[in-house]
PDB file of C-alpha atoms in Angstrom:
ATOM      1  CA  UNK A   1     123.253   5.027  -4.202  1.00  0.00           C
ATOM      2  CA  UNK A   2     119.953   2.723  -3.577  1.00  0.00           C
ATOM      3  CA  UNK A   3     116.623   4.729  -3.700  1.00  0.00           C
ATOM      4  CA  UNK A   4     113.886   4.264  -1.372  1.00  0.00           C
ATOM      5  CA  UNK A   5     110.384   5.875  -1.435  1.00  0.00           C
ATOM      6  CA  UNK A   6     109.015   7.236   1.723  1.00  0.00           C
ATOM      7  CA  UNK A   7     105.353   8.506   1.869  1.00  0.00           C
ATOM      8  CA  UNK A   8     104.317  10.392   5.047  1.00  0.00           C
ATOM      9  CA  UNK A   9     100.522   9.539   5.549  1.00  0.00           C
ATOM     10  CA  UNK A  10      99.424   9.278   2.120  1.00  0.00           C
ATOM     11  CA  UNK A  11      95.752   9.922   2.061  1.00  0.00           C
ATOM     12  CA  UNK A  12      94.798   8.207  -1.041  1.00  0.00           C
ATOM     13  CA  UNK A  13      95.118   4.445  -1.649  1.00  0.00           C
ATOM     14  CA  UNK A  14      95.034   4.979  -5.463  1.00  0.00           C
ATOM     15  CA  UNK A  15      97.807   7.415  -5.103  1.00  0.00           C
ATOM     16  CA  UNK A  16      99.921   4.697  -3.223  1.00  0.00           C
ATOM     17  CA  UNK A  17      98.854   1.934  -5.917  1.00  0.00           C
ATOM     18  CA  UNK A  18     100.124   4.197  -8.736  1.00  0.00           C
ATOM     19  CA  UNK A  19     103.596   5.230  -6.961  1.00  0.00           C
ATOM     20  CA  UNK A  20     104.069   1.277  -6.484  1.00  0.00           C
ATOM     21  CA  UNK A  21     103.721   1.090 -10.459  1.00  0.00           C
ATOM     22  CA  UNK A  22     106.077   4.032 -11.017  1.00  0.00           C
ATOM     23  CA  UNK A  23     108.538   2.556  -8.768  1.00  0.00           C
ATOM     24  CA  UNK A  24     108.869  -0.771 -10.516  1.00  0.00           C
ATOM     25  CA  UNK A  25     108.954   1.135 -14.089  1.00  0.00           C
ATOM     26  CA  UNK A  26     112.080   2.848 -12.746  1.00  0.00           C
ATOM     27  CA  UNK A  27     113.549   0.081 -10.881  1.00  0.00           C
ATOM     28  CA  UNK A  28     112.823   1.118  -7.200  1.00  0.00           C
ATOM     29  CA  UNK A  29     111.699  -1.556  -4.993  1.00  0.00           C
ATOM     30  CA  UNK A  30     111.555  -0.352  -1.489  1.00  0.00           C
ATOM     31  CA  UNK A  31     108.498   1.402  -0.336  1.00  0.00           C
ATOM     32  CA  UNK A  32     108.283   3.047   3.281  1.00  0.00           C
ATOM     33  CA  UNK A  33     105.132   4.465   4.624  1.00  0.00           C
ATOM     34  CA  UNK A  34     104.556   6.716   7.739  1.00  0.00           C
ATOM     35  CA  UNK A  35     100.768   5.491   8.518  1.00  0.00           C
ATOM     36  CA  UNK A  36      98.747   2.300   8.944  1.00  0.00           C
ATOM     37  CA  UNK A  37      98.303  -0.592   6.407  1.00  0.00           C
ATOM     38  CA  UNK A  38      94.704   0.394   5.802  1.00  0.00           C
ATOM     39  CA  UNK A  39      95.879   2.579   3.074  1.00  0.00           C
ATOM     40  CA  UNK A  40      96.716  -0.782   1.249  1.00  0.00           C
ATOM     41  CA  UNK A  41      93.156  -1.526   0.044  1.00  0.00           C
ATOM     42  CA  UNK A  42      91.761  -2.961  -3.189  1.00  0.00           C
ATOM     43  CA  UNK A  43      92.077   0.275  -5.127  1.00  0.00           C
ATOM     44  CA  UNK A  44      95.957   0.260  -4.317  1.00  0.00           C
ATOM     45  CA  UNK A  45      96.465  -3.201  -5.662  1.00  0.00           C
ATOM     46  CA  UNK A  46      94.290  -2.379  -8.655  1.00  0.00           C
ATOM     47  CA  UNK A  47      96.073   0.894  -9.560  1.00  0.00           C
ATOM     48  CA  UNK A  48      99.569  -0.922  -8.900  1.00  0.00           C
ATOM     49  CA  UNK A  49      98.530  -3.444 -11.715  1.00  0.00           C
ATOM     50  CA  UNK A  50     101.912  -5.572 -12.061  1.00  0.00           C
ATOM     51  CA  UNK A  51     103.600  -3.798  -9.350  1.00  0.00           C
ATOM     52  CA  UNK A  52     101.805  -5.808  -6.447  1.00  0.00           C
ATOM     53  CA  UNK A  53     104.683  -6.954  -4.728  1.00  0.00           C
ATOM     54  CA  UNK A  54     106.222  -3.436  -3.900  1.00  0.00           C
ATOM     55  CA  UNK A  55     102.850  -3.020  -1.937  1.00  0.00           C
ATOM     56  CA  UNK A  56     103.248  -6.641  -0.409  1.00  0.00           C
ATOM     57  CA  UNK A  57     106.938  -5.505   0.652  1.00  0.00           C
ATOM     58  CA  UNK A  58     105.932  -2.119   1.924  1.00  0.00           C
ATOM     59  CA  UNK A  59     107.265  -1.286   5.564  1.00  0.00           C
ATOM     60  CA  UNK A  60     105.267   0.800   7.823  1.00  0.00           C
ATOM     61  CA  UNK A  61     106.134   3.298  10.654  1.00  0.00           C
ATOM     62  CA  UNK A  62     104.745   5.613  13.291  1.00  0.00           C
ATOM     63  CA  UNK A  63     106.911   8.365  12.293  1.00  0.00           C
ATOM     64  CA  UNK A  64     109.389   9.856   9.702  1.00  0.00           C
ATOM     65  CA  UNK A  65     112.104   9.702  12.287  1.00  0.00           C
ATOM     66  CA  UNK A  66     111.771   5.784  12.396  1.00  0.00           C
ATOM     67  CA  UNK A  67     111.143   5.636   8.692  1.00  0.00           C
ATOM     68  CA  UNK A  68     114.743   7.145   7.787  1.00  0.00           C
ATOM     69  CA  UNK A  69     117.021   5.559  11.002  1.00  0.00           C
ATOM     70  CA  UNK A  70     118.918   3.913   8.569  1.00  0.00           C
ATOM     71  CA  UNK A  71     119.020   6.033   5.718  1.00  0.00           C
ATOM     72  CA  UNK A  72     122.432   7.583   4.547  1.00  0.00           C
ATOM     73  CA  UNK A  73     120.782  10.687   2.603  1.00  0.00           C
ATOM     74  CA  UNK A  74     117.468  12.069   3.086  1.00  0.00           C
ATOM     75  CA  UNK A  75     115.670  14.253   0.390  1.00  0.00           C
ATOM     76  CA  UNK A  76     112.802  15.923   1.378  1.00  0.00           C
ATOM     77  CA  UNK A  77     110.232  16.895  -1.721  1.00  0.00           C
ATOM     78  CA  UNK A  78     107.373  19.622  -2.111  1.00  0.00           C
ATOM     79  CA  UNK A  79     105.692  21.685  -4.751  1.00  0.00           C
ATOM     80  CA  UNK A  80     105.853  24.527  -2.065  1.00  0.00           C
ATOM     81  CA  UNK A  81     108.892  26.746  -2.357  1.00  0.00           C
ATOM     82  CA  UNK A  82     109.625  29.958  -0.534  1.00  0.00           C
ATOM     83  CA  UNK A  83     113.198  30.990  -1.516  1.00  0.00           C
ATOM     84  CA  UNK A  84     115.007  33.182   1.085  1.00  0.00           C
ATOM     85  CA  UNK A  85     112.248  33.353   3.002  1.00  0.00           C
ATOM     86  CA  UNK A  86     112.321  30.208   4.438  1.00  0.00           C
ATOM     87  CA  UNK A  87     115.585  28.197   4.270  1.00  0.00           C
ATOM     88  CA  UNK A  88     114.150  24.896   4.600  1.00  0.00           C
ATOM     89  CA  UNK A  89     112.052  25.182   1.195  1.00  0.00           C
ATOM     90  CA  UNK A  90     115.212  26.447  -1.095  1.00  0.00           C
ATOM     91  CA  UNK A  91     115.103  23.543  -3.638  1.00  0.00           C
ATOM     92  CA  UNK A  92     117.176  21.933  -6.012  1.00  0.00           C
ATOM     93  CA  UNK A  93     115.567  20.354  -9.251  1.00  0.00           C
ATOM     94  CA  UNK A  94     114.963  16.549  -9.856  1.00  0.00           C
ATOM     95  CA  UNK A  95     117.386  16.643 -12.509  1.00  0.00           C
ATOM     96  CA  UNK A  96     120.227  18.246 -10.072  1.00  0.00           C
ATOM     97  CA  UNK A  97     119.511  15.458  -7.622  1.00  0.00           C
ATOM     98  CA  UNK A  98     119.986  12.826 -10.270  1.00  0.00           C
ATOM     99  CA  UNK A  99     123.516  14.001 -10.971  1.00  0.00           C
ATOM    100  CA  UNK A 100     123.992  14.529  -7.392  1.00  0.00           C
ATOM    101  CA  UNK A 101     122.816  10.716  -6.913  1.00  0.00           C
ATOM    102  CA  UNK A 102     125.609   9.526  -9.005  1.00  0.00           C
ATOM    103  CA  UNK A 103     128.606  10.742  -6.732  1.00  0.00           C
ATOM    104  CA  UNK A 104     126.638   9.444  -3.420  1.00  0.00           C
ATOM    105  CA  UNK A 105     127.099   5.927  -1.920  1.00  0.00           C
ATOM    106  CA  UNK A 106     124.554   4.030   0.544  1.00  0.00           C
ATOM    107  CA  UNK A 107     120.818   4.573   0.498  1.00  0.00           C
ATOM    108  CA  UNK A 108     118.930   7.480  -0.350  1.00  0.00           C
ATOM    109  CA  UNK A 109     115.400   7.873   1.064  1.00  0.00           C
ATOM    110  CA  UNK A 110     113.188  10.315  -1.033  1.00  0.00           C
ATOM    111  CA  UNK A 111     110.350  11.797   1.357  1.00  0.00           C
ATOM    112  CA  UNK A 112     106.871  12.841  -0.204  1.00  0.00           C
ATOM    113  CA  UNK A 113     104.400  14.382   1.980  1.00  0.00           C
ATOM    114  CA  UNK A 114     100.941  14.448   2.242  1.00  0.00           C
ATOM    115  CA  UNK A 115      98.604  15.079  -0.813  1.00  0.00           C
ATOM    116  CA  UNK A 116      96.846  18.304   0.898  1.00  0.00           C
ATOM    117  CA  UNK A 117      99.601  19.969   2.837  1.00  0.00           C
ATOM    118  CA  UNK A 118     102.923  17.965   1.975  1.00  0.00           C
ATOM    119  CA  UNK A 119     105.864  17.950   4.751  1.00  0.00           C
ATOM    120  CA  UNK A 120     105.869  20.226   7.602  1.00  0.00           C
ATOM    121  CA  UNK A 121     109.102  22.359   8.528  1.00  0.00           C
ATOM    122  CA  UNK A 122     109.597  20.036  11.396  1.00  0.00           C
ATOM    123  CA  UNK A 123     109.775  17.147   8.861  1.00  0.00           C
ATOM    124  CA  UNK A 124     112.048  18.881   6.257  1.00  0.00           C
ATOM    125  CA  UNK A 125     114.433  19.723   9.351  1.00  0.00           C
ATOM    126  CA  UNK A 126     115.003  15.904   9.064  1.00  0.00           C
ATOM    127  CA  UNK A 127     116.040  16.017   5.580  1.00  0.00           C
ATOM    128  CA  UNK A 128     119.650  16.762   4.027  1.00  0.00           C
ATOM    129  CA  UNK A 129     118.223  18.319   0.808  1.00  0.00           C
ATOM    130  CA  UNK A 130     115.059  19.689  -0.548  1.00  0.00           C
ATOM    131  CA  UNK A 131     113.885  18.841  -4.241  1.00  0.00           C
ATOM    132  CA  UNK A 132     110.997  20.493  -5.952  1.00  0.00           C
ATOM    133  CA  UNK A 133     109.917  19.994  -9.570  1.00  0.00           C
ATOM    134  CA  UNK A 134     109.459  23.360 -11.866  1.00  0.00           C
ATOM    135  CA  UNK A 135     105.633  23.646 -12.613  1.00  0.00           C
ATOM    136  CA  UNK A 136     103.526  26.233 -14.377  1.00  0.00           C
ATOM    137  CA  UNK A 137     102.481  29.049 -11.979  1.00  0.00           C
ATOM    138  CA  UNK A 138      98.995  28.395 -13.343  1.00  0.00           C
ATOM    139  CA  UNK A 139      98.848  25.007 -11.500  1.00  0.00           C
ATOM    140  CA  UNK A 140     102.238  24.326  -9.641  1.00  0.00           C
ATOM    141  CA  UNK A 141     101.040  21.445  -7.332  1.00  0.00           C
ATOM    142  CA  UNK A 142     101.433  18.135  -8.823  1.00  0.00           C
ATOM    143  CA  UNK A 143      99.628  14.949  -7.795  1.00  0.00           C
ATOM    144  CA  UNK A 144     101.579  12.668  -5.678  1.00  0.00           C
ATOM    145  CA  UNK A 145     102.238   9.691  -7.825  1.00  0.00           C
ATOM    146  CA  UNK A 146     102.977  11.950 -10.665  1.00  0.00           C
ATOM    147  CA  UNK A 147     105.693  13.709  -8.665  1.00  0.00           C
ATOM    148  CA  UNK A 148     107.131  10.622  -7.598  1.00  0.00           C
ATOM    149  CA  UNK A 149     107.451   9.541 -11.423  1.00  0.00           C
ATOM    150  CA  UNK A 150     109.206  12.620 -12.208  1.00  0.00           C
ATOM    151  CA  UNK A 151     111.886  12.340 -10.016  1.00  0.00           C
ATOM    152  CA  UNK A 152     112.105   8.358 -10.115  1.00  0.00           C
ATOM    153  CA  UNK A 153     112.601   9.101 -14.107  1.00  0.00           C
ATOM    154  CA  UNK A 154     115.503  11.637 -13.520  1.00  0.00           C
ATOM    155  CA  UNK A 155     117.326   9.078 -11.218  1.00  0.00           C
ATOM    156  CA  UNK A 156     117.002   6.128 -13.618  1.00  0.00           C
ATOM    157  CA  UNK A 157     117.885   7.948 -16.879  1.00  0.00           C
ATOM    158  CA  UNK A 158     121.162   9.591 -15.156  1.00  0.00           C
ATOM    159  CA  UNK A 159     121.997   5.837 -13.810  1.00  0.00           C
ATOM    160  CA  UNK A 160     121.908   4.472 -17.430  1.00  0.00           C
ATOM    161  CA  UNK A 161     125.481   3.416 -18.656  1.00  0.00           C
ATOM    162  CA  UNK A 162     124.627   3.590 -22.383  1.00  0.00           C
ATOM    163  CA  UNK A 163     122.056   5.550 -24.125  1.00  0.00           C
ATOM    164  CA  UNK A 164     118.477   4.376 -24.090  1.00  0.00           C
ATOM    165  CA  UNK A 165     118.468   4.427 -27.932  1.00  0.00           C
ATOM    166  CA  UNK A 166     121.737   2.419 -27.871  1.00  0.00           C
ATOM    167  CA  UNK A 167     119.980  -0.247 -30.497  1.00  0.00           C
ATOM    168  CA  UNK A 168     119.816   2.588 -33.179  1.00  0.00           C
ATOM    169  CA  UNK A 169     122.645   3.116 -35.195  1.00  0.00           C
ATOM    170  CA  UNK A 170     123.067   6.785 -36.534  1.00  0.00           C
ATOM    171  CA  UNK A 171     123.274   7.303 -40.039  1.00  0.00           C
ATOM    172  CA  UNK A 172     127.226   7.731 -41.111  1.00  0.00           C
ATOM    173  CA  UNK A 173     128.426  10.695 -43.275  1.00  0.00           C
ATOM    174  CA  UNK A 174     128.651   8.455 -46.172  1.00  0.00           C
ATOM    175  CA  UNK A 175     125.233   7.315 -45.990  1.00  0.00           C
ATOM    176  CA  UNK A 176     123.910  11.079 -45.843  1.00  0.00           C
ATOM    177  CA  UNK A 177     125.990  12.243 -48.731  1.00  0.00           C
ATOM    178  CA  UNK A 178     124.729   9.267 -50.739  1.00  0.00           C
ATOM    179  CA  UNK A 179     121.140  10.076 -49.882  1.00  0.00           C
ATOM    180  CA  UNK A 180     121.737  13.730 -50.774  1.00  0.00           C
ATOM    181  CA  UNK A 181     123.160  12.902 -54.135  1.00  0.00           C
ATOM    182  CA  UNK A 182     120.092  10.268 -55.021  1.00  0.00           C
ATOM    183  CA  UNK A 183     117.606  13.212 -53.745  1.00  0.00           C
ATOM    184  CA  UNK A 184     119.466  15.637 -55.968  1.00  0.00           C
ATOM    185  CA  UNK A 185     119.091  13.485 -58.928  1.00  0.00           C
ATOM    186  CA  UNK A 186     115.553  12.698 -58.015  1.00  0.00           C
ATOM    187  CA  UNK A 187     115.005  16.463 -58.210  1.00  0.00           C
ATOM    188  CA  UNK A 188     116.701  17.081 -61.217  1.00  0.00           C
ATOM    189  CA  UNK A 189     114.828  14.231 -63.097  1.00  0.00           C
ATOM    190  CA  UNK A 190     111.462  15.322 -61.840  1.00  0.00           C
ATOM    191  CA  UNK A 191     109.371  16.920 -64.379  1.00  0.00           C
ATOM    192  CA  UNK A 192     106.953  18.123 -61.925  1.00  0.00           C
ATOM    193  CA  UNK A 193     109.140  20.493 -60.022  1.00  0.00           C
ATOM    194  CA  UNK A 194     109.590  24.029 -62.171  1.00  0.00           C
ATOM    195  CA  UNK A 195     113.319  24.466 -62.856  1.00  0.00           C
ATOM    196  CA  UNK A 196     113.599  27.684 -60.459  1.00  0.00           C
ATOM    197  CA  UNK A 197     112.823  25.671 -57.425  1.00  0.00           C
ATOM    198  CA  UNK A 198     114.996  22.764 -57.791  1.00  0.00           C
ATOM    199  CA  UNK A 199     117.803  24.231 -56.142  1.00  0.00           C
ATOM    200  CA  UNK A 200     115.887  25.494 -53.351  1.00  0.00           C
ATOM    201  CA  UNK A 201     114.567  22.140 -52.969  1.00  0.00           C
ATOM    202  CA  UNK A 202     117.913  20.693 -52.747  1.00  0.00           C
ATOM    203  CA  UNK A 203     119.154  23.219 -50.217  1.00  0.00           C
ATOM    204  CA  UNK A 204     116.141  22.613 -47.912  1.00  0.00           C
ATOM    205  CA  UNK A 205     116.590  18.934 -47.939  1.00  0.00           C
ATOM    206  CA  UNK A 206     120.342  19.256 -47.255  1.00  0.00           C
ATOM    207  CA  UNK A 207     119.480  21.542 -44.094  1.00  0.00           C
ATOM    208  CA  UNK A 208     116.899  18.910 -42.918  1.00  0.00           C
ATOM    209  CA  UNK A 209     119.244  15.962 -43.086  1.00  0.00           C
ATOM    210  CA  UNK A 210     121.884  18.018 -41.551  1.00  0.00           C
ATOM    211  CA  UNK A 211     119.777  19.038 -38.364  1.00  0.00           C
ATOM    212  CA  UNK A 212     118.325  15.547 -38.357  1.00  0.00           C
ATOM    213  CA  UNK A 213     119.599  12.719 -36.091  1.00  0.00           C
ATOM    214  CA  UNK A 214     118.586   9.972 -38.737  1.00  0.00           C
ATOM    215  CA  UNK A 215     119.187   6.511 -38.214  1.00  0.00           C
ATOM    216  CA  UNK A 216     121.212   4.291 -40.884  1.00  0.00           C
ATOM    217  CA  UNK A 217     117.971   2.573 -41.726  1.00  0.00           C
ATOM    218  CA  UNK A 218     116.082   5.718 -42.014  1.00  0.00           C
ATOM    219  CA  UNK A 219     118.727   7.015 -44.272  1.00  0.00           C
ATOM    220  CA  UNK A 220     118.783   3.715 -46.517  1.00  0.00           C
ATOM    221  CA  UNK A 221     114.841   3.784 -46.894  1.00  0.00           C
ATOM    222  CA  UNK A 222     114.733   7.337 -47.951  1.00  0.00           C
ATOM    223  CA  UNK A 223     117.444   5.964 -50.281  1.00  0.00           C
ATOM    224  CA  UNK A 224     115.220   3.638 -51.803  1.00  0.00           C
ATOM    225  CA  UNK A 225     112.040   5.975 -52.039  1.00  0.00           C
ATOM    226  CA  UNK A 226     113.932   8.560 -54.183  1.00  0.00           C
ATOM    227  CA  UNK A 227     115.531   5.908 -56.539  1.00  0.00           C
ATOM    228  CA  UNK A 228     111.933   4.626 -56.979  1.00  0.00           C
ATOM    229  CA  UNK A 229     112.707   0.999 -55.789  1.00  0.00           C
TER     230      UNK A 229
END
């Protein structure tokens, strides 16, 4: 499913520019704005850095209804939730949205409200789903561009066909066993480690290696260290 970012009456040009940059970071190209073109001033382009083409290609609408007319699945977002007191504001998390995103076809519009008061209940009624990012109760409302970044990040990670660290080969069991043997020999020969502490050192190091997801290169580097080469 293709994602489209829709901003409803954004107030700050800097936020719009930062959002364009976030979009390019996570492979989303289409930006729709409910409002006028005056929001794309110099500050927006400065904050966009290398994502200026996202701003150049932005589409403008006079209302949210027009902005979502050709959207297959509309997602409303907000930091304000009300639980059972307001059924329109019962949310799922960005991660749950990312899982759902993998099962859908067509175009998904992610609608972000105004910096000061978000989306109205009337605007939320136009959405198929409501998403909110869990945050600290001490300061629950996120900056608009940060909220966009979190959601797009989750969508992007869930879309990867292979793990992000695919180029890192995890150490094999054999490599780990060899590393442990070399470390044990290092401890046995080390005259600065008291005899009564040597077995404890071996046990602790084995536990660390067992818990750690070390790469083959890391394992071999440690072997060289403990061999003294």
